[in-house]
Amino acid sequence: NYSVKEIITSGDKRIGYKIKNNLLIYSKETSRNELIIYVDAKKNKSIKEKNIKNEIKKYQINLKVNLTFYRFEETEDKEVINLNITGDYSVDQVHSRTIANEKKLIDNLTENISEKLIDEIDIRLNDI
């Protein structure tokens, strides 16, 4: 339904890169709707749960993505999409598994937020 002319990312580079690739997958070269997209992705990691010994048992990650897009010809009509998504992961006894849990959670959250962004772009382009 749209063609991406340019995507500019800022904030967390890894998340921005994955969102950019997911948006490009749904881009069609032959579409009349040429878009310029700005993606600002931020990740916030906080402690969710501690045990009696004051050891951290769970972390919570909040992804905040602000996406601004407009048609290539119409720079005045900007559309802004703000999305937040939260998830948590457990701390494992082995540190490498804890890191793997965090990466898997971030990947899942990024996929979910990308799908929501793509749906929202389609809805807003159909309204115009």
PDB file of C-alpha atoms in Angstrom:
ATOM      1  CA  ASN A   1       0.000   0.000   0.000  1.00  0.00           C
ATOM      2  CA  TYR A   2       3.026   2.276   0.270  1.00  0.00           C
ATOM      3  CA  SER A   3       6.539   2.760  -1.023  1.00  0.00           C
ATOM      4  CA  VAL A   4       9.339   3.915   1.272  1.00  0.00           C
ATOM      5  CA  LYS A   5      11.430   6.695  -0.194  1.00  0.00           C
ATOM      6  CA  GLU A   6      13.587   7.136   2.924  1.00  0.00           C
ATOM      7  CA  ILE A   7      13.726   5.936   6.542  1.00  0.00           C
ATOM      8  CA  ILE A   8      15.686   7.861   9.170  1.00  0.00           C
ATOM      9  CA  THR A   9      16.217   6.237  12.563  1.00  0.00           C
ATOM     10  CA  SER A  10      17.362   7.630  15.878  1.00  0.00           C
ATOM     11  CA  GLY A  11      17.581   6.391  19.448  1.00  0.00           C
ATOM     12  CA  ASP A  12      18.326   2.707  20.041  1.00  0.00           C
ATOM     13  CA  LYS A  13      20.143   1.587  16.895  1.00  0.00           C
ATOM     14  CA  ARG A  14      19.352  -2.133  17.116  1.00  0.00           C
ATOM     15  CA  ILE A  15      15.622  -1.632  17.585  1.00  0.00           C
ATOM     16  CA  GLY A  16      15.511   1.088  14.931  1.00  0.00           C
ATOM     17  CA  TYR A  17      17.301  -1.180  12.454  1.00  0.00           C
ATOM     18  CA  LYS A  18      14.817  -4.030  13.005  1.00  0.00           C
ATOM     19  CA  ILE A  19      11.808  -1.722  12.685  1.00  0.00           C
ATOM     20  CA  LYS A  20      13.299  -0.228   9.521  1.00  0.00           C
ATOM     21  CA  ASN A  21      13.734  -3.687   7.966  1.00  0.00           C
ATOM     22  CA  ASN A  22      10.194  -4.718   8.919  1.00  0.00           C
ATOM     23  CA  LEU A  23       8.769  -1.552   7.337  1.00  0.00           C
ATOM     24  CA  LEU A  24      10.771  -2.149   4.156  1.00  0.00           C
ATOM     25  CA  ILE A  25       9.409  -5.699   3.835  1.00  0.00           C
ATOM     26  CA  TYR A  26       5.881  -4.302   3.336  1.00  0.00           C
ATOM     27  CA  SER A  27       7.023  -1.544   1.000  1.00  0.00           C
ATOM     28  CA  LYS A  28       5.937  -1.880  -2.644  1.00  0.00           C
ATOM     29  CA  GLU A  29       8.035  -0.215  -5.339  1.00  0.00           C
ATOM     30  CA  THR A  30       5.018   0.366  -7.588  1.00  0.00           C
ATOM     31  CA  SER A  31       2.879   2.174  -5.018  1.00  0.00           C
ATOM     32  CA  ARG A  32       1.848   5.793  -5.539  1.00  0.00           C
ATOM     33  CA  ASN A  33       2.162   6.543  -1.802  1.00  0.00           C
ATOM     34  CA  GLU A  34       5.850   7.390  -1.463  1.00  0.00           C
ATOM     35  CA  LEU A  35       6.665   7.929   2.217  1.00  0.00           C
ATOM     36  CA  ILE A  36       9.483   9.477   4.174  1.00  0.00           C
ATOM     37  CA  ILE A  37       9.607   7.946   7.650  1.00  0.00           C
ATOM     38  CA  TYR A  38      11.348   9.033  10.862  1.00  0.00           C
ATOM     39  CA  VAL A  39      11.661   6.411  13.609  1.00  0.00           C
ATOM     40  CA  ASP A  40      12.764   7.277  17.148  1.00  0.00           C
ATOM     41  CA  ALA A  41      13.099   4.154  19.335  1.00  0.00           C
ATOM     42  CA  LYS A  42      13.918   4.204  23.030  1.00  0.00           C
ATOM     43  CA  LYS A  43      14.449   1.289  25.393  1.00  0.00           C
ATOM     44  CA  ASN A  44      14.058   1.587  29.154  1.00  0.00           C
ATOM     45  CA  LYS A  45      15.146  -1.279  31.406  1.00  0.00           C
ATOM     46  CA  SER A  46      14.064  -1.342  35.046  1.00  0.00           C
ATOM     47  CA  ILE A  47      13.957  -3.801  37.926  1.00  0.00           C
ATOM     48  CA  LYS A  48      10.574  -5.476  38.289  1.00  0.00           C
ATOM     49  CA  GLU A  49      11.071  -7.984  41.076  1.00  0.00           C
ATOM     50  CA  LYS A  50      13.567  -8.745  43.875  1.00  0.00           C
ATOM     51  CA  ASN A  51      13.677 -11.607  46.352  1.00  0.00           C
ATOM     52  CA  ILE A  52      14.125 -11.487  50.150  1.00  0.00           C
ATOM     53  CA  LYS A  53      17.925 -11.375  49.768  1.00  0.00           C
ATOM     54  CA  ASN A  54      17.553  -8.238  47.628  1.00  0.00           C
ATOM     55  CA  GLU A  55      18.665 -10.122  44.501  1.00  0.00           C
ATOM     56  CA  ILE A  56      17.061  -9.128  41.208  1.00  0.00           C
ATOM     57  CA  LYS A  57      14.745 -11.846  39.848  1.00  0.00           C
ATOM     58  CA  LYS A  58      12.991 -10.027  36.980  1.00  0.00           C
ATOM     59  CA  TYR A  59      13.633  -7.047  34.755  1.00  0.00           C
ATOM     60  CA  GLN A  60      11.040  -5.058  32.837  1.00  0.00           C
ATOM     61  CA  ILE A  61      11.724  -3.535  29.420  1.00  0.00           C
ATOM     62  CA  ASN A  62       9.636  -0.713  27.980  1.00  0.00           C
ATOM     63  CA  LEU A  63       9.991   0.129  24.283  1.00  0.00           C
ATOM     64  CA  LYS A  64       8.782   3.544  23.198  1.00  0.00           C
ATOM     65  CA  VAL A  65       8.607   4.232  19.468  1.00  0.00           C
ATOM     66  CA  ASN A  66       7.689   7.548  17.889  1.00  0.00           C
ATOM     67  CA  LEU A  67       7.145   7.264  14.147  1.00  0.00           C
ATOM     68  CA  THR A  68       6.514  10.275  11.935  1.00  0.00           C
ATOM     69  CA  PHE A  69       5.738   9.866   8.256  1.00  0.00           C
ATOM     70  CA  TYR A  70       4.534  11.963   5.390  1.00  0.00           C
ATOM     71  CA  ARG A  71       4.029  11.591   1.697  1.00  0.00           C
ATOM     72  CA  PHE A  72       6.982  12.617  -0.435  1.00  0.00           C
ATOM     73  CA  GLU A  73       5.015  15.331  -2.278  1.00  0.00           C
ATOM     74  CA  GLU A  74       3.073  16.639   0.732  1.00  0.00           C
ATOM     75  CA  THR A  75       5.566  17.632   3.431  1.00  0.00           C
ATOM     76  CA  GLU A  76       2.959  19.621   5.386  1.00  0.00           C
ATOM     77  CA  ASP A  77       0.719  16.645   6.225  1.00  0.00           C
ATOM     78  CA  LYS A  78       2.682  14.754   8.846  1.00  0.00           C
ATOM     79  CA  GLU A  79       1.246  11.737  10.598  1.00  0.00           C
ATOM     80  CA  VAL A  80       2.615  10.844  14.042  1.00  0.00           C
ATOM     81  CA  ILE A  81       2.316   7.443  15.705  1.00  0.00           C
ATOM     82  CA  ASN A  82       3.413   6.915  19.325  1.00  0.00           C
ATOM     83  CA  LEU A  83       3.493   3.378  20.689  1.00  0.00           C
ATOM     84  CA  ASN A  84       4.631   1.845  23.971  1.00  0.00           C
ATOM     85  CA  ILE A  85       5.038  -1.840  24.684  1.00  0.00           C
ATOM     86  CA  THR A  86       6.252  -3.518  27.851  1.00  0.00           C
ATOM     87  CA  GLY A  87       7.540  -6.972  28.698  1.00  0.00           C
ATOM     88  CA  ASP A  88       9.578  -8.669  31.374  1.00  0.00           C
ATOM     89  CA  TYR A  89      12.159 -11.433  31.545  1.00  0.00           C
ATOM     90  CA  SER A  90      13.626 -13.574  34.304  1.00  0.00           C
ATOM     91  CA  VAL A  91      17.176 -13.481  35.566  1.00  0.00           C
ATOM     92  CA  ASP A  92      18.874 -16.859  35.173  1.00  0.00           C
ATOM     93  CA  GLN A  93      21.688 -18.261  37.318  1.00  0.00           C
ATOM     94  CA  VAL A  94      23.899 -18.245  34.219  1.00  0.00           C
ATOM     95  CA  HIS A  95      24.539 -14.693  32.999  1.00  0.00           C
ATOM     96  CA  SER A  96      24.634 -15.651  29.305  1.00  0.00           C
ATOM     97  CA  ARG A  97      21.098 -17.069  29.568  1.00  0.00           C
ATOM     98  CA  THR A  98      19.920 -13.829  31.184  1.00  0.00           C
ATOM     99  CA  ILE A  99      21.375 -11.887  28.231  1.00  0.00           C
ATOM    100  CA  ALA A 100      19.708 -14.342  25.821  1.00  0.00           C
ATOM    101  CA  ASN A 101      16.370 -13.858  27.632  1.00  0.00           C
ATOM    102  CA  GLU A 102      16.717 -10.083  27.278  1.00  0.00           C
ATOM    103  CA  LYS A 103      17.558 -10.276  23.563  1.00  0.00           C
ATOM    104  CA  LYS A 104      14.668 -12.648  22.875  1.00  0.00           C
ATOM    105  CA  LEU A 105      12.248 -10.336  24.691  1.00  0.00           C
ATOM    106  CA  ILE A 106      13.508  -7.277  22.794  1.00  0.00           C
ATOM    107  CA  ASP A 107      13.150  -9.143  19.483  1.00  0.00           C
ATOM    108  CA  ASN A 108       9.579 -10.181  20.332  1.00  0.00           C
ATOM    109  CA  LEU A 109       8.611  -6.680  21.469  1.00  0.00           C
ATOM    110  CA  THR A 110      10.164  -5.183  18.321  1.00  0.00           C
ATOM    111  CA  GLU A 111       8.225  -7.588  16.090  1.00  0.00           C
ATOM    112  CA  ASN A 112       4.963  -6.752  17.891  1.00  0.00           C
ATOM    113  CA  ILE A 113       5.501  -3.011  17.709  1.00  0.00           C
ATOM    114  CA  SER A 114       6.498  -3.263  14.024  1.00  0.00           C
ATOM    115  CA  GLU A 115       3.249  -5.061  13.190  1.00  0.00           C
ATOM    116  CA  LYS A 116       1.257  -2.396  15.035  1.00  0.00           C
ATOM    117  CA  LEU A 117       3.139   0.373  13.201  1.00  0.00           C
ATOM    118  CA  ILE A 118       2.494  -1.233   9.807  1.00  0.00           C
ATOM    119  CA  ASP A 119      -1.211  -1.637  10.606  1.00  0.00           C
ATOM    120  CA  GLU A 120      -1.441   1.976  11.788  1.00  0.00           C
ATOM    121  CA  ILE A 121       0.321   3.274   8.650  1.00  0.00           C
ATOM    122  CA  ASP A 122      -2.118   1.335   6.459  1.00  0.00           C
ATOM    123  CA  ILE A 123      -5.112   2.678   8.382  1.00  0.00           C
ATOM    124  CA  ARG A 124      -3.922   6.264   8.182  1.00  0.00           C
ATOM    125  CA  LEU A 125      -3.048   6.039   4.481  1.00  0.00           C
ATOM    126  CA  ASN A 126      -6.490   4.625   3.704  1.00  0.00           C
ATOM    127  CA  ASP A 127      -8.124   7.510   5.598  1.00  0.00           C
ATOM    128  CA  ILE A 128      -6.315  10.158   3.537  1.00  0.00           C
TER     129      ILE A 128
END
